[in-house]
Amino acid sequence: MMQGDTPELRRIIRWLERQFEPDQLESVERVTKNAVRITDRWGDTALVICRQDGDVEMMPVPEAC
């Protein structure tokens, strides 16, 4: 798992560790200071965002045509 260099990324990493088993995530890529793109071992992709109020939200990324 990646290291968080902002408070938001550290919050996201802790959230991911609670939501997923260690072998479920294929990759975690930083997008911004408060968002990462995750890909699970089945190839599904989602964006995980830490909001200003500290809530962490996961949104699926639609597949390109």
C-alpha positions as a LaTeX table, in Angstrom:
\begin{tabular}{lrrr}
\hline
Residue & $x$ (\AA) & $y$ (\AA) & $z$ (\AA) \\
\hline
Met1 & 0.00 & 0.00 & 0.00 \\
Met2 & 1.22 & 3.49 & $-0.77$ \\
Gln3 & 2.37 & 5.99 & 1.85 \\
Gly4 & 0.24 & 9.06 & 2.57 \\
Asp5 & 2.09 & 12.35 & 2.52 \\
Thr6 & $-1.01$ & 14.44 & 3.32 \\
Pro7 & $-3.52$ & 14.06 & 6.16 \\
Glu8 & $-6.20$ & 13.29 & 3.56 \\
Leu9 & $-4.18$ & 10.49 & 1.96 \\
Arg10 & $-3.38$ & 9.01 & 5.37 \\
Arg11 & $-7.10$ & 8.99 & 6.18 \\
Ile12 & $-7.85$ & 7.28 & 2.83 \\
Ile13 & $-5.17$ & 4.63 & 3.44 \\
Arg14 & $-6.58$ & 3.83 & 6.89 \\
Trp15 & $-10.08$ & 3.62 & 5.35 \\
Leu16 & $-8.87$ & 1.27 & 2.59 \\
Glu17 & $-7.15$ & $-0.96$ & 5.16 \\
Arg18 & $-10.47$ & $-1.34$ & 7.01 \\
Gln19 & $-12.52$ & $-1.94$ & 3.83 \\
Phe20 & $-10.31$ & $-4.39$ & 1.92 \\
Glu21 & $-8.28$ & $-7.50$ & 2.64 \\
Pro22 & $-4.57$ & $-7.04$ & 1.78 \\
Asp23 & $-4.76$ & $-9.21$ & $-1.36$ \\
Gln24 & $-7.92$ & $-7.59$ & $-2.79$ \\
Leu25 & $-6.31$ & $-4.42$ & $-4.18$ \\
Glu26 & $-4.07$ & $-4.66$ & $-7.22$ \\
Ser27 & $-3.04$ & $-0.97$ & $-7.21$ \\
Val28 & $-3.52$ & 2.30 & $-5.36$ \\
Glu29 & $-2.48$ & 5.41 & $-7.32$ \\
Arg30 & $-2.43$ & 8.98 & $-6.04$ \\
Val31 & $-4.59$ & 11.30 & $-8.17$ \\
Thr32 & $-4.60$ & 14.48 & $-6.05$ \\
Lys33 & $-3.73$ & 15.44 & $-2.47$ \\
Asn34 & $-7.09$ & 14.04 & $-1.36$ \\
Ala35 & $-7.92$ & 11.28 & $-3.87$ \\
Val36 & $-6.60$ & 7.93 & $-5.07$ \\
Arg37 & $-7.57$ & 5.56 & $-7.87$ \\
Ile38 & $-7.82$ & 1.95 & $-6.80$ \\
Thr39 & $-7.97$ & $-1.18$ & $-8.93$ \\
Asp40 & $-9.00$ & $-4.46$ & $-7.36$ \\
Arg41 & $-7.72$ & $-7.87$ & $-8.35$ \\
Trp42 & $-10.76$ & $-8.37$ & $-10.63$ \\
Gly43 & $-9.93$ & $-5.23$ & $-12.65$ \\
Asp44 & $-12.64$ & $-2.96$ & $-11.24$ \\
Thr45 & $-11.57$ & 0.66 & $-10.75$ \\
Ala46 & $-12.85$ & 3.28 & $-8.32$ \\
Leu47 & $-11.93$ & 6.74 & $-7.10$ \\
Val48 & $-11.60$ & 7.17 & $-3.32$ \\
Ile49 & $-11.90$ & 10.76 & $-2.08$ \\
Cys50 & $-11.43$ & 12.37 & 1.33 \\
Arg51 & $-13.90$ & 15.26 & 1.63 \\
Gln52 & $-13.20$ & 18.49 & 3.53 \\
Asp53 & $-15.25$ & 17.24 & 6.47 \\
Gly54 & $-13.04$ & 14.11 & 6.70 \\
Asp55 & $-15.57$ & 11.68 & 5.22 \\
Val56 & $-14.10$ & 9.15 & 2.80 \\
Glu57 & $-16.19$ & 8.20 & $-0.23$ \\
Met58 & $-15.65$ & 5.63 & $-2.96$ \\
Met59 & $-17.07$ & 6.19 & $-6.45$ \\
Pro60 & $-16.85$ & 3.67 & $-9.30$ \\
Val61 & $-15.03$ & 4.87 & $-12.42$ \\
Pro62 & $-17.05$ & 4.09 & $-15.54$ \\
Glu63 & $-15.31$ & 2.14 & $-18.28$ \\
Ala64 & $-14.29$ & 4.08 & $-21.38$ \\
Cys65 & $-16.04$ & 3.26 & $-24.65$ \\
\hline
\end{tabular}
